[in-house]
Amino acid sequence: MKINYTKNVEKWGLFEFSAEGRIDGNPFTERAITARFESRSECRTVSGFYDGEGVYKVRFMPSFEEVYKFTVEGSFSYSGYCGEFTVLPPSENNHGQVRVHNKFHFCYADGTPYYPIGTTCYVWELQSDELIEKTLESLKNSPFNKIRFCIFPKHYDYNFGEPRSYPYDGTPMDGSIITKDNFWNYNAHSEGNRWDFERFCPKHFQHIEYCISELQKLNIEADIILFHPYDRWGFSDMNSQQNALYLKYVTARFSAYRNVWWSLANEYDLIKNKKPDDWDEYAKIITECDPYGHLTSIHNCVDFYDHKKPWITHCSIQRSPECTGDWRNIYGKPVVIDEMAYEGDLQYGWGNISARELVRRFWEAACRGGYGGHGETYLDENDVIWWSHGGVLKGESPSRIAFLKKVLEDTPAGGLRVKAMSWDEICAVPENERIAVETGYHLFYYNIMRPSFRDIYLDNDNTYCAEVIDTWNMTIENAGHFKGRFRIALPRREFMAVRVRKL
Amino acid sequence: MKINYTKNVEKWGLFEFSAEGRIDGNPFTERAITARFESRSECRTVSGFYDGEGVYKVRFMPSFEEVYKFTVEGSFSYSGYCGEFTVLPPSENNHGQVRVHNKFHFCYADGTPYYPIGTTCYVWELQSDELIEKTLESLKNSPFNKIRFCIFPKHYDYNFGEPRSYPYDGTPMDGSIITKDNFWNYNAHSEGNRWDFERFCPKHFQHIEYCISELQKLNIEADIILFHPYDRWGFSDMNSQQNALYLKYVTARFSAYRNVWWSLANEYDLIKNKKPDDWDEYAKIITECDPYGHLTSIHNCVDFYDHKKPWITHCSIQRSPECTGDWRNIYGKPVVIDEMAYEGDLQYGWGNISARELVRRFWEAACRGGYGGHGETYLDENDVIWWSHGGVLKGESPSRIAFLKKVLEDTPAGGLRVKAMSWDEICAVPENERIAVETGYHLFYYNIMRPSFRDIYLDNDNTYCAEVIDTWNMTIENAGHFKGRFRIALPRREFMAVRVRKL
């Protein structure tokens, strides 16, 4: 029997063991493969998976630059395996997985700050090779460091095509009967789908792994949506046993990718056959099967999920960001507003705001101590819309979002919080009190207001450098040095900010 | 003794009787003058007032085209008077006083609909003759049919000057000590004012009456603010006896002007020496002394007044208009949002929104079944700012507000209400169910959204004419005739509306 394994892997890289194994019966349900990894500092047992064509795999993400020994066993094979490999230092852009940091913010495993600037392309990875390459090229030239997408295909307005592959063995209903006018009639209950929910289609997942790896090369987090309601194939309508099998398979395959986040659902409140508490059961599977504790959340349509639940690492919210402070207070976790409406011109209100409004919402979220999310929904003659399919970015917001990202990267580490808020000014400072005092960093944001000037009150003991930021036109101008109470002239335009730092 | 009275007056015009009277003692507090008016259909007793220089006056607004007899008596004189006059038909632009109509809306006494399109110029009438003429000229060329202003002078940022006259005999504190930096230190309690609160200065009121008359010629309602907190002269700090005397004097003088509305206070919640219930006492005086039941309200800063109180005819609100529907439901009265922030560039958030945002708020208010209010606060090198001083309108909103006014005037009578609201569309129809059904009038508003098209669902039994309205660019384009379910193409811009009417 052939076996194969990575001899040298970098810290937070992906180790993979593969071996041919038994193909009698159903390898997905009747066979198991587990591996135990041991180094001086780390010891973990992880589950593997059947990858089709007789091959079983186990993956592992080491967290230490040490020598690891491993043993592989399970019913997949009549014999066990063992071996060892050396973990090398991480390469330059490998900072490990993203974690919650400073209660409301994030950083990579190596301590590098991570300011999420996400976008959404629901099924970009299920499009043609050509379109996927185009999307990756767009992402490379974008500010986005997180992308939300689904494992299951999407059935929705502007999304009537079949995916490049399906997650299960079988055949779909006849999609050619779907039109723009009748698509709301087709949903998970529609007749005509023939799937074996006990036999995965490894090619579907192998392809998604390719996409996760490509994102990793671009330092982009893969915020993977495990369930969603836009479905004519029946994948949103599986029973809890089928869902459990699916979640175990996905976590076994994807967990060792350091850039994976788990989004249990998109618009969970639109998924009719699952009650709010059912998600606890699915979350339990994920937290048990994912050895690394990847960031985990669940995304709402109308009603917020109870983000206080312990398995939720951060809020993943759909809503305009004005109440970010309330959500921080209620949930005590990072607030990521993945959907704040999209730049575009669709007929739907969630998909036709201006770039100015979307950028305003990004600043509003950031200055209130949260993080906004991007999406783009411009009508396209071929129905290739960024929000679902990826492709080319046409909007005016990404360059402004890149500008905001730079402003965030230039903050003292640890993220922002609101220091003081009058109804016509948000004043953000570093989350960490000590850093806030040391740096004297203040970011004042004026939103749609157009003041000719503002008076700022700081202490008389320090000298501060003030800069006027035009968040739309992407300029930063030095306004001079000040002490105590001082007046900053502003250009009577919307979307201005003032940044103040100790000299 | 000389007497004088109007021989012929038009319906809803102002009849005035004047006579010389006793000048011993204090004519303002020790003498009374009342008159009884009687025609076939109407019989009223009204109070008059001392107008200085030995002259007492009584005013009356007749509501019927009949012959009126009157008798005048009181301690003002050792003898009584009587006489008669004939009431002629109202002249072309005289529709009588404005009243609440159809629960949430307004009309004139003759039934002509009145859609309030107000502006605020707090002390325009206390400026120089030249500036007052300029303001009247601006109003003449504007859409505004209501203006809010104060009887007392105003002390506030950009408002440090002395008024042209004071309401009382006496002398003010030395205003030359006031600067932009110290003005917050001066308020009603400041030393140095010497007023006799029992002796009015008739010239002050005569001048305001000139201004009310000039507004009346322009068909503009005078929404008179009786108390306000922006004060260094002590007028906001008088005791309740002094306030009662003031209210009786004002109602005796102004009530017969058909275009008068009473605003008990501007930002009542900032007036420290009056509790919410104290206003009931003042309202009682007004409702007792004003024989005609002029529209009466009270305006908030932060906390809403309880507009459910029976003396309040309509809500006068400061707030962005998104919750207009809630206020209609709570208070069951017309909702006039007199302050929604002003077009301008002041340092204050209430005074620096864009014309686009102000016009958006006007449409939002109108489509939700309420009425917005205008104000303009552009910095001026001479501190002549429309919001306080009047003068010249510099902004881009008035022409757009005029356009909205025309759209409102083109609605079937009775005002608008929300028929249906999804989160990305407001659909307004006539308030009156019968008129709504008969006319098939629908006004859809899309706010900051930029749909490429919208699908509209109406019945198959009627043919509808649809028009696309660009509320900012002020265009109305015929979109064709439709039945049942139809699609309207839209230009992917913000601030669009669609108007649909039965053919």
Coordinates of C-alpha atoms in Angstrom, one line a residue, chain B residues 90-470:
Chain B
P90 CA -62.4 87.0 1.7
S91 CA -60.0 88.3 -0.9
E92 CA -58.4 85.8 -3.3
N93 CA -55.5 84.6 -1.1
N94 CA -57.4 84.6 2.2
H95 CA -58.4 81.1 3.1
G96 CA -58.8 81.7 6.8
Q97 CA -56.7 80.1 9.5
V98 CA -55.1 76.7 9.3
R99 CA -56.7 73.9 11.2
V100 CA -56.1 70.2 11.7
H101 CA -57.8 68.2 9.0
N102 CA -58.1 64.5 8.5
K103 CA -56.5 63.8 11.9
F104 CA -52.9 63.9 10.6
H105 CA -53.1 66.8 8.2
F106 CA -54.1 70.5 7.8
C107 CA -56.4 72.6 5.8
Y108 CA -57.4 76.3 5.8
A109 CA -60.8 77.3 7.2
D110 CA -62.3 77.4 3.7
G111 CA -61.2 73.8 3.1
T112 CA -58.2 74.5 0.9
P113 CA -55.5 71.9 1.7
Y114 CA -52.5 73.3 3.6
Y115 CA -49.2 71.3 3.4
P116 CA -46.8 72.9 5.9
I117 CA -43.4 73.6 4.4
G118 CA -41.8 75.5 7.2
T119 CA -38.5 77.3 7.8
T120 CA -37.0 78.7 10.9
C121 CA -35.5 82.2 11.3
Y122 CA -35.5 82.6 15.0
V123 CA -35.2 86.4 15.3
W124 CA -35.5 87.6 11.7
E125 CA -38.0 90.2 12.8
L126 CA -35.7 91.8 15.3
Q127 CA -33.1 92.7 12.7
S128 CA -32.7 96.0 10.8
D129 CA -35.4 97.2 8.4
E130 CA -33.1 96.5 5.5
L131 CA -32.5 92.9 6.5
I132 CA -36.2 92.3 7.3
E133 CA -37.1 93.5 3.7
K134 CA -34.5 91.1 2.4
T135 CA -35.9 88.2 4.3
L136 CA -39.4 89.0 3.1
E137 CA -38.1 89.1 -0.5
S138 CA -36.4 85.8 0.1
L139 CA -39.5 84.2 1.5
K140 CA -41.6 85.5 -1.4
N141 CA -39.4 83.6 -3.8
S142 CA -39.3 80.5 -1.6
P143 CA -41.6 77.5 -1.1
F144 CA -42.1 78.2 2.6
N145 CA -45.6 78.7 3.9
K146 CA -44.7 78.7 7.6
I147 CA -41.9 80.4 9.6
R148 CA -40.9 79.9 13.2
F149 CA -39.6 82.9 15.1
C150 CA -39.4 84.2 18.7
I151 CA -40.9 87.2 20.4
F152 CA -37.9 87.5 22.8
P153 CA -34.4 88.2 21.5
K154 CA -31.9 85.4 21.1
H155 CA -28.6 84.9 22.8
Y156 CA -26.5 82.1 21.3
D157 CA -23.5 81.5 19.2
Y158 CA -23.6 83.8 16.2
N159 CA -26.3 85.8 18.0
F160 CA -24.6 88.2 20.3
G161 CA -26.1 91.4 19.1
E162 CA -28.9 93.4 20.8
P163 CA -32.4 93.2 19.2
R164 CA -33.9 96.3 17.6
S165 CA -36.2 96.6 20.5
Y166 CA -37.1 94.8 23.8
P167 CA -40.5 93.6 24.9
Y168 CA -40.3 95.4 28.2
D169 CA -39.5 98.9 29.5
G170 CA -36.0 99.0 30.9
T171 CA -32.4 98.5 30.0
P172 CA -30.4 95.4 29.2
M173 CA -27.1 94.3 30.7
D174 CA -24.0 95.6 28.9
G175 CA -23.9 93.3 25.8
S176 CA -20.5 94.6 24.7
I177 CA -18.8 92.3 27.2
I178 CA -20.1 89.2 25.2
T179 CA -17.7 87.4 23.0
K180 CA -17.8 84.1 21.1
D181 CA -15.6 82.5 23.8
N182 CA -17.5 83.7 26.9
F183 CA -21.1 83.7 25.7
W184 CA -22.0 80.4 27.4
N185 CA -21.4 82.1 30.7
Y186 CA -24.2 84.6 30.2
N187 CA -27.7 83.4 30.7
A188 CA -31.0 84.4 32.1
H189 CA -29.5 84.8 35.6
S190 CA -26.9 87.3 34.5
E191 CA -26.7 90.5 36.5
G192 CA -27.2 93.9 34.9
N193 CA -30.6 93.7 33.3
R194 CA -33.1 96.2 34.5
W195 CA -36.7 95.5 33.3
D196 CA -40.1 96.3 34.4
F197 CA -41.9 93.1 33.7
E198 CA -45.2 94.9 34.3
R199 CA -44.7 97.4 31.5
F200 CA -44.5 96.1 28.0
C201 CA -42.9 98.1 25.2
P202 CA -45.7 98.4 22.6
K203 CA -43.3 99.3 19.8
H204 CA -41.7 95.9 20.1
F205 CA -45.1 94.2 19.6
Q206 CA -46.3 96.7 16.9
H207 CA -43.2 95.8 14.9
I208 CA -43.8 92.1 15.2
E209 CA -47.4 92.7 14.1
Y210 CA -46.1 94.5 11.0
C211 CA -44.0 91.4 10.3
I212 CA -46.9 89.0 10.9
S213 CA -49.0 91.1 8.4
E214 CA -46.2 91.0 5.9
L215 CA -46.1 87.2 6.2
Q216 CA -49.8 87.1 5.8
K217 CA -49.6 88.9 2.5
L218 CA -47.2 86.2 1.4
N219 CA -49.5 83.4 2.7
I220 CA -47.0 82.4 5.3
E221 CA -48.0 81.2 8.7
A222 CA -46.3 82.8 11.6
D223 CA -45.3 80.0 14.0
I224 CA -44.6 82.2 17.0
I225 CA -42.3 80.9 19.7
L226 CA -43.4 82.3 23.0
F227 CA -40.5 81.1 25.2
H228 CA -37.0 79.9 24.5
P229 CA -33.8 79.2 26.5
Y230 CA -31.3 81.3 24.5
D231 CA -31.3 84.2 26.8
R232 CA -29.1 86.7 28.6
W233 CA -31.8 89.2 29.3
G234 CA -33.8 87.2 31.8
F235 CA -37.0 86.7 29.6
S236 CA -36.7 83.0 30.0
D237 CA -36.5 83.4 33.8
M238 CA -39.6 85.4 34.6
N239 CA -41.9 84.1 37.3
S240 CA -45.2 82.5 36.6
Q241 CA -47.2 85.7 37.2
Q242 CA -45.0 87.6 34.8
N243 CA -45.3 84.8 32.3
A244 CA -49.1 84.9 32.6
L245 CA -49.2 88.7 32.0
Y246 CA -47.0 88.2 29.0
L247 CA -49.2 85.5 27.5
K248 CA -52.4 87.5 28.0
Y249 CA -50.8 90.5 26.3
V250 CA -49.5 88.5 23.4
T251 CA -52.8 86.6 22.8
A252 CA -54.8 89.9 23.0
R253 CA -52.5 91.5 20.4
F254 CA -51.9 88.6 18.0
S255 CA -54.9 86.2 18.1
A256 CA -56.9 88.1 15.5
Y257 CA -54.2 87.5 12.9
R258 CA -55.4 84.5 11.0
N259 CA -51.8 83.3 10.2
V260 CA -50.7 82.9 13.8
W261 CA -49.6 79.6 15.4
W262 CA -48.5 79.3 19.0
S263 CA -45.3 77.5 19.7
L264 CA -45.2 77.5 23.5
A265 CA -41.5 77.0 23.5
N266 CA -38.5 76.1 21.4
E267 CA -36.4 73.4 23.0
Y268 CA -38.7 73.4 26.1
D269 CA -36.5 70.8 27.7
L270 CA -33.6 73.3 27.9
I271 CA -35.6 75.9 29.8
K272 CA -34.4 75.1 33.3
N273 CA -37.0 77.0 35.4
K274 CA -40.1 75.3 33.9
K275 CA -41.1 71.7 34.5
P276 CA -43.0 69.7 31.9
D277 CA -46.3 70.3 33.7
D278 CA -45.8 74.0 34.1
W279 CA -46.5 74.2 30.4
D280 CA -50.1 73.1 31.1
E281 CA -50.6 76.3 33.1
Y282 CA -49.3 78.4 30.2
A283 CA -51.3 76.5 27.6
K284 CA -54.4 77.1 29.7
I285 CA -53.9 80.8 29.4
I286 CA -53.4 80.6 25.7
T287 CA -56.4 78.4 25.0
E288 CA -58.6 80.7 27.2
C289 CA -57.4 84.0 25.8
D290 CA -57.1 83.0 22.1
P291 CA -60.8 83.0 20.9
Y292 CA -60.0 81.2 17.7
G293 CA -58.1 78.1 18.7
H294 CA -55.0 78.8 16.7
L295 CA -52.8 75.8 16.2
T296 CA -50.7 75.2 19.3
S297 CA -47.7 73.0 20.1
I298 CA -44.3 72.9 21.9
H299 CA -40.9 72.0 20.5
N300 CA -38.3 69.7 22.0
C301 CA -34.5 69.5 22.0
V302 CA -33.9 66.0 23.2
D303 CA -36.9 64.7 25.1
F304 CA -40.2 64.8 23.4
Y305 CA -43.0 66.6 25.0
D306 CA -46.2 64.5 25.7
H307 CA -48.0 65.5 22.5
K308 CA -51.0 63.5 23.7
K309 CA -52.1 66.4 26.0
P310 CA -55.3 67.9 24.7
W311 CA -54.1 71.4 24.3
I312 CA -51.6 70.3 21.7
T313 CA -53.0 70.4 18.2
H314 CA -50.0 68.9 16.4
C315 CA -46.6 67.5 17.2
S316 CA -43.7 70.0 16.7
I317 CA -40.6 67.8 16.7
Q318 CA -36.9 68.0 16.6
R319 CA -35.5 64.7 15.3
S320 CA -34.7 62.9 12.0
P321 CA -38.0 61.8 10.5
E322 CA -37.5 58.0 10.3
C323 CA -40.0 57.4 13.1
T324 CA -42.8 59.6 11.8
G325 CA -45.1 56.7 11.7
D326 CA -44.5 55.8 15.3
W327 CA -45.2 59.4 16.4
R328 CA -48.5 59.4 14.4
N329 CA -49.4 56.2 16.2
I330 CA -48.5 57.4 19.6
Y331 CA -49.9 60.9 19.5
G332 CA -52.7 60.6 16.9
K333 CA -52.0 64.1 15.6
P334 CA -50.3 65.8 12.7
V335 CA -46.5 65.4 12.8
V336 CA -44.5 68.5 11.9
I337 CA -40.8 67.9 12.3
D338 CA -39.7 71.5 12.5
E339 CA -36.1 70.7 13.0
M340 CA -34.4 67.8 11.2
A341 CA -30.9 69.5 11.2
Y342 CA -30.2 72.3 8.9
E343 CA -28.4 72.7 5.5
G344 CA -25.2 74.4 6.3
D345 CA -21.6 74.3 7.5
L346 CA -21.5 75.4 11.1
Q347 CA -19.4 73.5 13.5
Y348 CA -22.5 72.0 15.2
G349 CA -24.0 68.8 13.9
W350 CA -27.5 70.2 13.9
G351 CA -26.3 72.9 11.5
N352 CA -24.1 71.3 8.8
I353 CA -25.9 68.6 6.8
S354 CA -26.0 68.7 3.0
A355 CA -28.9 69.9 0.9
R356 CA -29.2 66.4 -0.3
E357 CA -29.6 65.0 3.2
L358 CA -32.1 67.7 4.2
V359 CA -34.2 67.1 1.0
R360 CA -34.0 63.4 1.7
R361 CA -35.4 64.0 5.2
F362 CA -38.2 66.2 3.7
W363 CA -39.3 63.3 1.4
E364 CA -38.9 60.8 4.2
A365 CA -41.2 62.9 6.4
A366 CA -43.7 63.5 3.6
C367 CA -44.0 59.8 2.5
R368 CA -44.4 58.7 6.1
G369 CA -47.4 61.0 6.5
G370 CA -45.7 63.9 8.3
Y371 CA -44.1 67.2 7.3
G372 CA -40.5 68.3 7.5
G373 CA -39.0 71.7 8.3
H374 CA -36.2 73.7 6.8
G375 CA -33.4 75.7 8.2
E376 CA -30.1 77.1 6.8
T377 CA -26.9 77.6 8.7
Y378 CA -24.1 78.6 6.3
L379 CA -21.3 80.5 8.1
D380 CA -21.3 84.1 7.0
E381 CA -18.6 86.7 7.5
N382 CA -21.1 89.1 9.0
D383 CA -22.8 86.4 11.0
V384 CA -26.1 86.9 9.1
I385 CA -27.4 83.3 9.1
W386 CA -30.8 82.4 7.8
W387 CA -31.6 80.2 10.7
S388 CA -31.6 83.2 13.1
H389 CA -31.4 86.4 11.1
G390 CA -33.1 85.7 7.8
G391 CA -31.5 87.5 4.8
V392 CA -30.7 85.6 1.7
L393 CA -31.0 81.9 1.1
K394 CA -27.8 80.4 -0.2
G395 CA -28.5 76.7 -0.1
E396 CA -29.5 74.1 -2.7
S397 CA -32.4 72.7 -0.7
P398 CA -35.2 75.3 -1.1
S399 CA -35.7 74.7 -4.9
R400 CA -36.0 71.0 -4.2
I401 CA -38.3 71.6 -1.3
A402 CA -40.4 73.7 -3.7
F403 CA -40.5 70.7 -6.0
L404 CA -41.7 68.4 -3.2
K405 CA -44.3 71.0 -2.3
K406 CA -45.6 70.8 -5.9
V407 CA -45.8 67.0 -5.6
L408 CA -47.8 67.4 -2.4
E409 CA -50.1 69.9 -3.9
D410 CA -50.7 67.4 -6.7
T411 CA -51.8 64.7 -4.3
P412 CA -55.5 64.0 -3.9
A413 CA -56.6 66.2 -1.0
G414 CA -56.2 65.0 2.6
G415 CA -52.5 64.2 3.0
L416 CA -50.5 61.0 2.7
R417 CA -50.0 58.0 4.9
V418 CA -47.9 54.9 4.6
K419 CA -49.8 52.1 2.9
A420 CA -47.0 49.6 3.0
M421 CA -43.4 49.7 3.9
S422 CA -40.7 47.2 3.2
W423 CA -37.3 48.1 4.4
D424 CA -36.3 49.2 0.9
E425 CA -39.4 51.1 -0.2
I426 CA -42.0 53.4 1.3
C427 CA -45.3 53.3 -0.4
A428 CA -47.5 56.4 0.5
V429 CA -51.2 56.7 -0.4
P430 CA -53.8 59.3 0.4
E431 CA -54.8 59.3 4.0
N432 CA -58.4 59.0 3.1
E433 CA -59.2 55.4 2.2
R434 CA -62.0 56.3 -0.3
I435 CA -59.8 58.9 -2.1
A436 CA -56.9 56.4 -2.1
V437 CA -59.1 53.8 -3.8
E438 CA -60.7 56.2 -6.2
T439 CA -57.5 57.8 -7.4
G440 CA -55.2 54.8 -7.2
Y441 CA -52.6 57.3 -6.1
H442 CA -49.3 55.7 -4.9
L443 CA -46.0 57.4 -4.2
F444 CA -43.1 55.1 -3.8
Y445 CA -39.9 56.5 -2.4
Y446 CA -36.4 54.9 -2.6
N447 CA -34.4 57.1 -0.4
I448 CA -30.6 56.5 -0.7
M449 CA -31.1 53.3 -2.6
R450 CA -30.3 53.1 -6.3
P451 CA -32.4 50.4 -7.8
S452 CA -32.0 49.7 -11.5
F453 CA -35.7 48.8 -11.5
R454 CA -38.6 48.0 -9.2
D455 CA -41.5 45.6 -9.6
I456 CA -44.8 47.1 -8.6
Y457 CA -47.9 45.0 -7.9
L458 CA -51.3 46.6 -8.4
D459 CA -54.7 45.3 -9.5
N460 CA -55.6 44.0 -13.0
D461 CA -58.9 45.9 -13.1
N462 CA -57.5 49.4 -13.6
T463 CA -54.9 51.0 -15.8
Y464 CA -52.3 53.1 -14.1
C465 CA -50.1 55.9 -15.3
A466 CA -46.6 55.7 -13.8
E467 CA -44.1 58.5 -13.5
V468 CA -40.5 58.4 -12.4
I469 CA -39.6 61.3 -10.1
D470 CA -36.0 62.4 -9.5

